GROMACS .gro file of C-alpha atoms in nm:
model
  365
    1MET     CA    1   3.036  -7.628  -4.156
    2LYS     CA    2   2.630  -7.599  -4.131
    3PHE     CA    3   2.368  -7.345  -4.240
    4LEU     CA    4   2.037  -7.312  -4.093
    5ALA     CA    5   1.753  -7.113  -4.263
    6SER     CA    6   1.481  -6.941  -4.018
    7THR     CA    7   1.160  -6.779  -4.069
    8LEU     CA    8   0.962  -6.600  -3.778
    9VAL     CA    9   0.649  -6.663  -4.097
   10PRO     CA   10   0.588  -6.283  -4.179
   11LYS     CA   11   0.273  -6.225  -4.214
   12HIS     CA   12   0.352  -6.004  -4.542
   13SER     CA   13   0.485  -6.139  -4.843
   14THR     CA   14   0.452  -6.034  -5.202
   15GLY     CA   15   0.550  -6.412  -5.288
   16LEU     CA   16   0.728  -6.524  -5.646
   17ALA     CA   17   0.448  -6.416  -5.762
   18GLN     CA   18   0.509  -6.056  -5.647
   19ARG     CA   19   0.157  -6.006  -5.504
   20PRO     CA   20   0.040  -5.986  -5.126
   21LEU     CA   21  -0.068  -6.329  -4.952
   22SER     CA   22  -0.353  -6.448  -4.774
   23ARG     CA   23  -0.267  -6.696  -4.504
   24ARG     CA   24  -0.328  -6.992  -4.639
   25ASP     CA   25  -0.118  -6.923  -4.945
   26ARG     CA   26   0.201  -6.781  -4.669
   27PHE     CA   27   0.166  -7.065  -4.482
   28GLN     CA   28   0.184  -7.280  -4.839
   29GLU     CA   29   0.518  -7.037  -4.909
   30VAL     CA   30   0.661  -7.117  -4.640
   31VAL     CA   31   0.648  -7.527  -4.681
   32ASP     CA   32   0.777  -7.480  -4.965
   33LEU     CA   33   1.004  -7.258  -4.879
   34ALA     CA   34   1.118  -7.511  -4.669
   35GLN     CA   35   1.148  -7.738  -4.948
   36TRP     CA   36   1.364  -7.572  -5.169
   37ALA     CA   37   1.598  -7.495  -4.880
   38GLU     CA   38   1.666  -7.900  -4.869
   39ASP     CA   39   1.682  -7.890  -5.205
   40ILE     CA   40   1.978  -7.594  -5.234
   41GLY     CA   41   2.225  -7.732  -4.977
   42TYR     CA   42   2.036  -7.649  -4.642
   43ASP     CA   43   2.106  -7.844  -4.341
   44ALA     CA   44   1.830  -7.725  -4.147
   45PHE     CA   45   1.547  -7.545  -4.124
   46GLY     CA   46   1.339  -7.317  -3.865
   47VAL     CA   47   1.086  -7.141  -3.729
   48GLY     CA   48   1.016  -6.966  -3.474
   49GLU     CA   49   0.727  -6.888  -3.236
   50ARG     CA   50   0.574  -6.518  -3.180
   51HIS     CA   51   0.294  -6.416  -3.048
   52ASN     CA   52   0.226  -6.102  -3.252
   53PRO     CA   53  -0.027  -6.005  -3.517
   54ALA     CA   54   0.248  -5.925  -3.720
   55LEU     CA   55   0.354  -6.260  -3.758
   56LEU     CA   56   0.196  -6.592  -3.839
   57SER     CA   57   0.453  -6.844  -3.626
   58SER     CA   58   0.228  -6.866  -3.301
   59SER     CA   59   0.245  -7.311  -3.359
   60PRO     CA   60   0.585  -7.400  -3.488
   61ALA     CA   61   0.514  -7.720  -3.370
   62VAL     CA   62   0.245  -7.781  -3.615
   63ILE     CA   63   0.432  -7.594  -3.902
   64LEU     CA   64   0.765  -7.773  -3.845
   65SER     CA   65   0.534  -8.101  -3.884
   66HIS     CA   66   0.380  -8.064  -4.191
   67ILE     CA   67   0.731  -7.960  -4.318
   68ALA     CA   68   0.882  -8.302  -4.206
   69ALA     CA   69   0.576  -8.461  -4.428
   70ARG     CA   70   0.707  -8.272  -4.758
   71THR     CA   71   1.060  -8.289  -4.665
   72ARG     CA   72   1.327  -8.573  -4.653
   73THR     CA   73   1.671  -8.471  -4.469
   74ILE     CA   74   1.677  -8.122  -4.339
   75ARG     CA   75   1.664  -8.085  -3.987
   76LEU     CA   76   1.368  -7.917  -3.822
   77VAL     CA   77   1.491  -7.680  -3.544
   78THR     CA   78   1.273  -7.426  -3.364
   79THR     CA   79   1.408  -7.091  -3.352
   80VAL     CA   80   1.329  -7.034  -3.094
   81ALA     CA   81   1.020  -7.215  -2.867
   82VAL     CA   82   0.911  -6.964  -2.619
   83LEU     CA   83   0.946  -7.168  -2.313
   84SER     CA   84   0.852  -6.944  -2.093
   85LEU     CA   85   0.470  -6.903  -2.165
   86THR     CA   86   0.422  -7.285  -2.234
   87ASP     CA   87   0.308  -7.538  -2.033
   88PRO     CA   88   0.633  -7.797  -2.022
   89VAL     CA   89   0.453  -8.080  -2.051
   90ARG     CA   90   0.276  -8.009  -2.316
   91ALA     CA   91   0.592  -7.895  -2.493
   92ALA     CA   92   0.730  -8.204  -2.414
   93GLU     CA   93   0.410  -8.411  -2.580
   94ASP     CA   94   0.421  -8.161  -2.906
   95TYR     CA   95   0.815  -8.158  -2.964
   96ALA     CA   96   0.865  -8.510  -2.932
   97THR     CA   97   0.527  -8.592  -3.130
   98LEU     CA   98   0.713  -8.386  -3.413
   99ASP     CA   99   1.028  -8.573  -3.382
  100HIS     CA  100   0.856  -8.917  -3.427
  101LEU     CA  101   0.687  -8.777  -3.730
  102SER     CA  102   0.984  -8.630  -3.841
  103ASP     CA  103   1.197  -8.939  -3.844
  104GLY     CA  104   1.448  -8.802  -3.555
  105ARG     CA  105   1.495  -8.478  -3.719
  106LEU     CA  106   1.420  -8.269  -3.450
  107ASP     CA  107   1.670  -7.966  -3.294
  108LEU     CA  108   1.455  -7.744  -2.999
  109ILE     CA  109   1.596  -7.397  -2.938
  110ILE     CA  110   1.478  -7.276  -2.611
  111GLY     CA  111   1.417  -6.901  -2.510
  112LYS     CA  112   1.281  -6.702  -2.308
  113GLY     CA  113   1.131  -6.485  -2.609
  114GLY     CA  114   1.215  -6.147  -2.681
  115ASP     CA  115   0.869  -6.038  -2.823
  116PRO     CA  116   0.680  -5.754  -2.595
  117VAL     CA  117   0.376  -5.887  -2.725
  118ALA     CA  118   0.352  -6.197  -2.625
  119PRO     CA  119   0.366  -6.178  -2.227
  120THR     CA  120   0.074  -5.944  -2.223
  121VAL     CA  121  -0.150  -6.210  -2.429
  122PHE     CA  122  -0.059  -6.485  -2.187
  123GLN     CA  123  -0.107  -6.222  -1.889
  124VAL     CA  124   0.256  -6.334  -1.808
  125PRO     CA  125   0.445  -6.078  -1.593
  126PRO     CA  126   0.732  -5.980  -1.774
  127GLU     CA  127   0.985  -6.021  -1.490
  128GLU     CA  128   0.851  -6.394  -1.453
  129LEU     CA  129   0.959  -6.482  -1.784
  130TRP     CA  130   1.343  -6.584  -1.693
  131ASP     CA  131   1.242  -6.806  -1.386
  132ARG     CA  132   0.967  -6.961  -1.594
  133LEU     CA  133   1.220  -7.063  -1.904
  134GLU     CA  134   1.451  -7.252  -1.619
  135GLU     CA  135   1.174  -7.448  -1.402
  136SER     CA  136   1.051  -7.534  -1.767
  137TYR     CA  137   1.332  -7.642  -1.924
  138GLU     CA  138   1.441  -7.855  -1.590
  139LEU     CA  139   1.065  -8.046  -1.598
  140LEU     CA  140   1.108  -8.064  -1.970
  141ARG     CA  141   1.443  -8.263  -1.948
  142ARG     CA  142   1.362  -8.467  -1.716
  143LEU     CA  143   0.981  -8.578  -1.899
  144TRP     CA  144   1.195  -8.676  -2.207
  145ARG     CA  145   1.443  -8.867  -1.991
  146GLU     CA  146   1.244  -9.005  -1.683
  147ASP     CA  147   0.965  -9.307  -1.709
  148SER     CA  148   0.806  -9.154  -1.396
  149VAL     CA  149   0.767  -8.797  -1.314
  150THR     CA  150   0.719  -8.642  -0.968
  151TRP     CA  151   0.791  -8.270  -0.948
  152GLN     CA  152   0.680  -7.952  -0.792
  153GLY     CA  153   0.752  -7.575  -0.929
  154ARG     CA  154   0.633  -7.262  -0.870
  155PHE     CA  155   0.460  -7.186  -1.185
  156ARG     CA  156   0.269  -7.470  -1.315
  157PRO     CA  157   0.087  -7.795  -1.088
  158PRO     CA  158   0.239  -8.067  -0.969
  159LEU     CA  159   0.303  -8.407  -1.130
  160SER     CA  160   0.299  -8.745  -0.958
  161ALA     CA  161   0.448  -9.009  -1.057
  162ALA     CA  162   0.343  -8.871  -1.431
  163THR     CA  163   0.433  -9.036  -1.783
  164ILE     CA  164   0.446  -8.852  -2.096
  165GLU     CA  165   0.382  -9.071  -2.427
  166PRO     CA  166   0.518  -9.028  -2.710
  167ARG     CA  167   0.884  -9.040  -2.573
  168PRO     CA  168   1.149  -8.855  -2.827
  169LEU     CA  169   1.218  -9.090  -3.126
  170GLN     CA  170   1.559  -8.960  -3.042
  171GLN     CA  171   1.778  -9.129  -2.775
  172PRO     CA  172   1.972  -8.966  -2.614
  173ALA     CA  173   1.671  -8.731  -2.615
  174PRO     CA  174   1.685  -8.467  -2.900
  175ARG     CA  175   1.944  -8.210  -2.851
  176VAL     CA  176   1.871  -7.879  -2.693
  177TRP     CA  177   2.040  -7.550  -2.812
  178HIS     CA  178   1.961  -7.223  -2.619
  179GLY     CA  179   1.877  -6.895  -2.806
  180SER     CA  180   2.127  -6.627  -2.684
  181ALA     CA  181   2.059  -6.230  -2.797
  182THR     CA  182   2.125  -6.002  -2.509
  183SER     CA  183   2.116  -6.148  -2.116
  184ALA     CA  184   2.403  -6.421  -1.964
  185ARG     CA  185   2.115  -6.561  -1.794
  186SER     CA  186   2.085  -6.822  -2.158
  187THR     CA  187   2.462  -6.843  -2.167
  188GLU     CA  188   2.488  -6.967  -1.811
  189LEU     CA  189   2.141  -7.203  -1.839
  190ALA     CA  190   2.319  -7.369  -2.176
  191ALA     CA  191   2.596  -7.351  -1.970
  192ARG     CA  192   2.491  -7.529  -1.649
  193TRP     CA  193   2.316  -7.783  -1.801
  194GLY     CA  194   2.602  -7.865  -2.100
  195ASP     CA  195   2.400  -7.775  -2.414
  196PRO     CA  196   2.444  -7.634  -2.670
  197LEU     CA  197   2.421  -7.220  -2.777
  198TYR     CA  198   2.271  -7.021  -3.061
  199SER     CA  199   2.375  -6.668  -3.075
  200ALA     CA  200   2.143  -6.486  -3.267
  201ASN     CA  201   2.419  -6.208  -3.345
  202GLY     CA  202   2.099  -6.053  -3.519
  203LEU     CA  203   2.075  -5.633  -3.475
  204GLY     CA  204   2.308  -5.568  -3.231
  205ARG     CA  205   2.730  -5.530  -3.257
  206VAL     CA  206   2.898  -5.868  -3.320
  207GLN     CA  207   3.117  -5.770  -2.987
  208ALA     CA  208   2.808  -5.773  -2.758
  209TYR     CA  209   2.716  -6.132  -2.887
  210LEU     CA  210   3.104  -6.291  -2.892
  211ASP     CA  211   3.111  -6.151  -2.551
  212LEU     CA  212   2.784  -6.364  -2.476
  213VAL     CA  213   2.962  -6.709  -2.649
  214ARG     CA  214   3.320  -6.612  -2.418
  215HIS     CA  215   3.044  -6.633  -2.074
  216TYR     CA  216   2.923  -6.916  -2.226
  217ARG     CA  217   3.281  -7.126  -2.228
  218GLU     CA  218   3.407  -6.968  -1.904
  219ARG     CA  219   3.024  -7.110  -1.703
  220SER     CA  220   3.052  -7.451  -1.913
  221ALA     CA  221   3.393  -7.489  -1.782
  222PHE     CA  222   3.301  -7.397  -1.445
  223HIS     CA  223   3.021  -7.656  -1.469
  224GLY     CA  224   3.254  -7.915  -1.547
  225HIS     CA  225   3.198  -7.947  -1.909
  226ASP     CA  226   3.449  -7.945  -2.236
  227ALA     CA  227   3.437  -7.562  -2.358
  228ASP     CA  228   3.680  -7.671  -2.651
  229THR     CA  229   3.398  -7.941  -2.770
  230ALA     CA  230   3.088  -7.714  -2.702
  231ILE     CA  231   2.876  -7.651  -2.995
  232VAL     CA  232   2.791  -7.332  -3.092
  233ALA     CA  233   2.519  -7.163  -3.395
  234VAL     CA  234   2.543  -6.772  -3.471
  235GLY     CA  235   2.346  -6.599  -3.678
  236VAL     CA  236   2.412  -6.364  -3.999
  237HIS     CA  237   2.193  -6.172  -4.212
  238SER     CA  238   2.053  -6.299  -4.560
  239PRO     CA  239   2.338  -6.208  -4.836
  240ILE     CA  240   2.360  -5.996  -5.122
  241ILE     CA  241   2.610  -6.129  -5.307
  242THR     CA  242   2.709  -5.964  -5.668
  243ASP     CA  243   3.008  -5.944  -5.880
  244ARG     CA  244   3.095  -5.610  -5.806
  245SER     CA  245   3.119  -5.497  -5.444
  246GLN     CA  246   2.996  -5.150  -5.503
  247ASP     CA  247   2.660  -5.307  -5.714
  248ALA     CA  248   2.590  -5.492  -5.371
  249LEU     CA  249   2.633  -5.169  -5.167
  250ALA     CA  250   2.381  -5.028  -5.398
  251ILE     CA  251   2.131  -5.283  -5.340
  252ALA     CA  252   2.161  -5.281  -4.946
  253ARG     CA  253   2.184  -4.899  -4.873
  254PRO     CA  254   1.790  -4.805  -4.940
  255LEU     CA  255   1.705  -5.142  -4.816
  256TYR     CA  256   1.934  -5.060  -4.477
  257GLU     CA  257   1.760  -4.714  -4.472
  258ALA     CA  258   1.414  -4.818  -4.488
  259SER     CA  259   1.436  -5.088  -4.227
  260VAL     CA  260   1.620  -4.859  -3.982
  261ARG     CA  261   1.349  -4.565  -4.013
  262ASN     CA  262   1.057  -4.848  -4.016
  263HIS     CA  263   1.141  -5.052  -3.735
  264PHE     CA  264   1.376  -4.822  -3.521
  265PRO     CA  265   1.182  -4.463  -3.519
  266ASP     CA  266   1.424  -4.406  -3.219
  267ARG     CA  267   1.761  -4.413  -3.354
  268GLY     CA  268   1.943  -4.440  -3.023
  269ARG     CA  269   1.833  -4.796  -2.997
  270PHE     CA  270   1.968  -4.859  -3.273
  271PRO     CA  271   2.376  -4.902  -3.226
  272PHE     CA  272   2.486  -4.898  -3.579
  273ASP     CA  273   2.555  -4.503  -3.709
  274SER     CA  274   2.558  -4.639  -4.081
  275LEU     CA  275   2.504  -4.899  -4.317
  276GLU     CA  276   2.926  -4.950  -4.357
  277ASP     CA  277   2.938  -4.941  -3.961
  278PHE     CA  278   2.659  -5.232  -3.997
  279LEU     CA  279   2.865  -5.439  -4.272
  280ALA     CA  280   3.215  -5.382  -4.054
  281ASN     CA  281   3.099  -5.463  -3.673
  282GLY     CA  282   2.742  -5.656  -3.703
  283SER     CA  283   2.655  -5.966  -3.908
  284ALA     CA  284   2.547  -5.837  -4.262
  285LEU     CA  285   2.666  -6.005  -4.511
  286VAL     CA  286   2.722  -5.825  -4.859
  287GLY     CA  287   2.952  -5.798  -5.106
  288THR     CA  288   3.106  -6.030  -5.386
  289ALA     CA  289   3.115  -6.381  -5.311
  290GLU     CA  290   3.474  -6.358  -5.204
  291GLN     CA  291   3.393  -6.119  -4.984
  292VAL     CA  292   3.101  -6.292  -4.773
  293ALA     CA  293   3.297  -6.610  -4.752
  294GLU     CA  294   3.571  -6.413  -4.620
  295ARG     CA  295   3.331  -6.251  -4.400
  296LEU     CA  296   3.175  -6.567  -4.238
  297LEU     CA  297   3.553  -6.738  -4.217
  298ASP     CA  298   3.634  -6.417  -3.965
  299LEU     CA  299   3.301  -6.437  -3.776
  300GLN     CA  300   3.392  -6.836  -3.744
  301THR     CA  301   3.727  -6.777  -3.658
  302ALA     CA  302   3.606  -6.550  -3.334
  303PHE     CA  303   3.358  -6.733  -3.235
  304GLY     CA  304   3.450  -7.080  -3.335
  305ASN     CA  305   3.098  -7.202  -3.443
  306GLN     CA  306   2.978  -7.501  -3.644
  307VAL     CA  307   2.672  -7.354  -3.783
  308PHE     CA  308   2.571  -7.021  -3.930
  309GLY     CA  309   2.196  -6.969  -3.956
  310VAL     CA  310   2.198  -6.759  -4.273
  311GLY     CA  311   1.881  -6.579  -4.289
  312VAL     CA  312   1.642  -6.670  -4.604
  313GLU     CA  313   1.388  -6.419  -4.611
  314GLY     CA  314   1.547  -6.058  -4.724
  315PHE     CA  315   1.864  -5.836  -4.634
  316PHE     CA  316   1.773  -5.694  -4.266
  317SER     CA  317   1.402  -5.843  -4.303
  318THR     CA  318   1.187  -5.821  -3.968
  319TYR     CA  319   0.837  -5.870  -4.075
  320THR     CA  320   0.809  -5.867  -4.467
  321THR     CA  321   1.006  -6.072  -4.676
  322GLU     CA  322   1.032  -6.064  -5.034
  323LEU     CA  323   1.185  -6.417  -5.188
  324ALA     CA  324   1.164  -6.347  -5.567
  325THR     CA  325   1.484  -6.123  -5.520
  326THR     CA  326   1.657  -6.334  -5.199
  327LYS     CA  327   1.670  -6.669  -5.370
  328GLY     CA  328   1.889  -6.579  -5.629
  329TYR     CA  329   2.112  -6.422  -5.375
  330LEU     CA  330   2.109  -6.747  -5.163
  331GLU     CA  331   2.175  -6.945  -5.496
  332ARG     CA  332   2.491  -6.810  -5.562
  333PHE     CA  333   2.551  -6.820  -5.182
  334PHE     CA  334   2.539  -7.239  -5.170
  335ALA     CA  335   2.677  -7.270  -5.516
  336GLU     CA  336   3.053  -6.996  -5.451
  337VAL     CA  337   3.036  -6.974  -5.072
  338ALA     CA  338   2.923  -7.251  -4.905
  339PRO     CA  339   3.145  -7.519  -5.018
  340ILE     CA  340   3.453  -7.267  -4.892
  341LEU     CA  341   3.300  -7.276  -4.585
  342ARG     CA  342   3.193  -7.678  -4.592
  343ALA     CA  343   3.567  -7.719  -4.715
  344GLU     CA  344   3.826  -7.539  -4.437
  345ARG     CA  345   3.559  -7.519  -4.126
  346PRO     CA  346   3.429  -7.887  -4.144
  347THR     CA  347   3.183  -8.068  -3.887
  348THR     CA  348   3.007  -8.383  -3.783
  349LEU     CA  349   2.704  -8.215  -3.645
  350TRP     CA  350   2.371  -8.369  -3.817
  351SER     CA  351   2.573  -8.612  -4.011
  352GLY     CA  352   2.428  -8.905  -3.873
  353GLU     CA  353   2.106  -9.071  -4.011
  354PRO     CA  354   1.761  -8.926  -3.942
  355GLY     CA  355   1.692  -9.090  -3.576
  356ALA     CA  356   2.015  -9.203  -3.539
  357GLY     CA  357   2.097  -8.929  -3.215
  358ASP     CA  358   2.396  -8.849  -3.385
  359ARG     CA  359   2.594  -8.633  -3.136
  360THR     CA  360   2.965  -8.616  -3.223
  361GLN     CA  361   3.105  -8.286  -3.348
  362THR     CA  362   3.451  -8.128  -3.504
  363VAL     CA  363   3.507  -7.779  -3.598
  364ALA     CA  364   3.863  -7.668  -3.765
  365SER     CA  365   3.963  -7.346  -3.576
   0.00000   0.00000   0.00000
């Protein structure tokens, strides 16, 4: 099993010094966090693209490029790159450059984007987002694989014998994943191209995400790909791990209630009735190390995934982060839980040397 940390770079953080941080200090904190993630045992670090005044992650390629200079082996991932709002030529150039600067450590996760603010900033009709994503991805694929591209689409000017530089360092081209949260459009797009899938598994019920992953595998087989070897990642929340399960529940309850109250004032839009419902049917990791390991093994059996995206900025964190509290739980996670998952669910994903373009993977099920 491999583990991915990711952040949307919330603007508001109490920081390790337990004080509000400036934007400059917040960016430095994220770079330090990536270094810490590499040291503690994460296999990959992701930055998600958002165009929202509560977040500082509008330029993941820039942030990840700086992280590349400060790290050695950790994979660098976009979680996700909103290709529906980006010129695919610009994206192909930016991320190919990042692949070189990181010595071939790039994995690109693309998506339509779920933030309602972004389309208004870019003046893109929301009903066009899926079509823009599909068109942009097809062009990006060609730009990374072909020396001369002639192309015409709906949403950007045509190309005639176009060549981009640089081409990615990784050959074959860097792995492109498809972020999946609510729509079969994402699973269909991933299946059509035989690409990996990242199931967000965030604030919905596990069964809904599992249905999408099953659809992805069914459509992968339909399109002639081997569904049994399809690569899947699954997101879970940052853990709360204590020696006694009742202590973990006591810590989690006020955090859960405050997050629901602040981010879901319309409770009808939130699919869980209680913390206990969230623990049983969602992606929370709360309890002893043994309980957390058992929960992850159960999820892996259901999803057949090779990667867990384990939250790095706090239980139920959305637009704020308190790293000082979270790091202790994650240190226990990598000391007591991760070794169990690595031993019982081995995978060769991300096992090659940086820049080697490793594309092999196995997982026990």
